[in-house]
Coordinates of C-alpha atoms in Angstrom, one line a residue:
M1 CA 0.0 0.0 0.0
I2 CA 1.3 3.4 -0.9
I3 CA -0.1 6.6 0.6
R4 CA 0.9 9.9 -1.1
R5 CA -0.1 12.7 1.2
L6 CA 0.8 16.3 0.2
G7 CA 3.7 15.0 -1.9
E8 CA 5.2 12.8 0.8
E9 CA 5.0 9.1 0.3
Y10 CA 4.4 6.6 3.1
S11 CA 4.7 2.8 2.7
A12 CA 2.9 1.0 5.5
G13 CA 1.1 -2.2 6.2
D14 CA -0.8 -0.7 9.1
V15 CA -2.9 1.7 7.0
V16 CA -6.7 1.5 7.4
V17 CA -8.8 3.1 4.7
T18 CA -12.6 3.4 5.2
V19 CA -14.6 4.3 2.1
A20 CA -18.3 5.1 2.5
G21 CA -18.6 3.0 5.6
L22 CA -16.7 0.0 4.2
V23 CA -13.9 -0.6 6.7
D24 CA -10.4 -1.4 5.5
V25 CA -11.1 -1.6 1.7
D26 CA -7.4 -2.5 1.2
P27 CA -6.5 -0.1 -1.6
S28 CA -3.1 -0.6 -3.2
A29 CA -2.7 3.2 -3.5
I30 CA -4.4 6.4 -2.4
E31 CA -3.3 9.9 -3.2
Y32 CA -4.8 13.1 -2.1
D33 CA -3.6 16.7 -2.2
Y34 CA -4.6 20.3 -2.2
K35 CA -3.2 23.6 -3.3
Y36 CA -4.3 27.2 -3.4
A37 CA -4.4 29.4 -6.5
H38 CA -1.9 32.3 -6.1
T39 CA -1.9 35.6 -8.0
A40 CA 0.9 38.2 -8.1
R41 CA 0.0 41.8 -7.8
Y42 CA 2.1 44.3 -9.8
G43 CA 3.1 47.9 -9.5
I44 CA 4.6 50.4 -11.8
K45 CA 8.0 48.7 -12.0
R46 CA 6.5 45.5 -13.5
K47 CA 7.8 43.4 -10.7
P48 CA 5.5 41.7 -8.2
R49 CA 4.9 43.9 -5.1
G50 CA 2.4 41.6 -3.4
W51 CA 0.3 38.5 -3.8
N52 CA -3.2 37.1 -3.2
M53 CA -4.2 33.6 -2.3
G54 CA -7.3 32.3 -4.0
K55 CA -9.5 29.3 -4.0
V56 CA -8.4 25.8 -2.8
E57 CA -8.1 23.0 -5.4
Y58 CA -8.4 19.4 -4.2
T59 CA -7.2 16.3 -6.1
G60 CA -7.4 12.7 -5.3
K61 CA -7.3 9.1 -6.6
I62 CA -7.6 5.7 -5.2
T63 CA -6.7 2.2 -6.5
L64 CA -9.2 -0.4 -5.3
P65 CA -9.5 -4.1 -5.9
L66 CA -12.2 -5.0 -8.5
D67 CA -14.2 -6.9 -5.9
V68 CA -14.5 -3.7 -3.8
V69 CA -15.4 -1.8 -7.0
A70 CA -18.1 -4.4 -7.7
E71 CA -19.7 -3.8 -4.3
F72 CA -20.0 -0.1 -5.1
E73 CA -21.5 -1.0 -8.5
K74 CA -24.1 -3.2 -6.8
V75 CA -25.4 -0.3 -4.6
S76 CA -25.2 2.2 -7.5
G77 CA -27.0 0.2 -10.1
G78 CA -23.7 -0.3 -12.0
D79 CA -22.6 3.4 -12.3
I80 CA -20.4 4.4 -9.4
A81 CA -20.1 7.9 -10.6
K82 CA -23.7 8.4 -9.6
I83 CA -23.0 7.7 -5.9
R84 CA -23.4 10.9 -3.8
P85 CA -20.3 12.2 -2.0
F86 CA -19.0 9.9 0.8
P87 CA -16.4 10.1 3.5
I88 CA -13.0 8.5 3.2
N89 CA -11.0 8.1 6.4
V90 CA -7.3 7.2 6.2
T91 CA -5.5 6.2 9.4
F92 CA -1.8 5.4 9.6
A93 CA 1.4 5.9 11.7
N94 CA 3.9 8.4 10.4
E95 CA 7.7 8.2 10.7
E96 CA 7.5 9.5 14.3
N97 CA 4.9 6.8 15.2
D98 CA 2.2 9.4 15.6
M99 CA -1.3 8.2 14.5
I100 CA -2.5 10.3 11.5
H101 CA -6.2 10.5 10.8
D102 CA -7.2 12.2 7.5
Y103 CA -10.7 12.9 6.3
I104 CA -11.7 13.3 2.7
L105 CA -15.2 14.0 1.3
A106 CA -15.3 12.8 -2.3
K107 CA -17.1 11.0 -5.0
F108 CA -16.0 8.8 -8.0
T109 CA -15.8 10.6 -11.3
G110 CA -16.1 7.6 -13.6
N111 CA -16.3 3.9 -14.1
G112 CA -14.1 1.2 -15.8
R113 CA -11.9 -1.8 -15.6
S114 CA -8.2 -2.3 -15.6
V115 CA -6.8 -5.9 -15.9
K116 CA -3.1 -6.3 -16.1
G117 CA -0.7 -9.3 -16.0
D118 CA 0.4 -10.1 -12.5
D119 CA -0.7 -6.9 -10.8
G120 CA -4.0 -8.4 -9.8
L121 CA -7.5 -7.1 -10.5
E122 CA -7.7 -3.5 -9.5
K123 CA -8.8 -0.1 -10.8
E124 CA -7.4 3.4 -10.3
L125 CA -10.4 5.7 -9.8
D126 CA -10.2 9.5 -9.9
L127 CA -12.0 11.3 -7.1
F128 CA -13.9 14.5 -7.2
V129 CA -12.8 15.9 -3.8
L130 CA -15.1 18.4 -2.0
D131 CA -13.4 18.7 1.4
M132 CA -10.2 17.5 3.1
K133 CA -9.1 17.7 6.7
L134 CA -5.6 16.5 7.5
N135 CA -4.6 15.0 10.8
Q136 CA -8.0 15.5 12.5

C-alpha cells in the first residue's frame, strides 16, 4: 500500500482506509492533495509587489481491488459515478509513530476496468474531492 499525502510518500502495512462506511477496503494506493491558487500583484516597476491567495483546489485518486469496486457497483446500479459524495477516512502511523487521521469527502468521477498481468485485478479511480481535513 502506498499513501501519497501532500507529496510525501508513506509505505505502511498498518494503513486503514474506510470508504463510504466499508472498513479497510485494502486499496493498493491512495493519493490526495490540495493547493491554493496564487496571484501576483504588480506595481509600476513591472515586478510583483504583493500577492493574493485564492481558492483551494483538491485532487485525489484511489486504486481499489475490483471486488470492492463491484460492491460499489451493486449499490449504485452499475454506475459508481452516480454515488453521492461519501467520507473516506485514512489512518496510519507516520515516521515518528504518531497516528495520523485524514478525512476526505469525495465521489467517484467515472467507471471502468483495468486488468493487467500479475498486478491483480484493480482499478485506479479519480476522485472529485469536496473537502479534506488532514490530521484530525
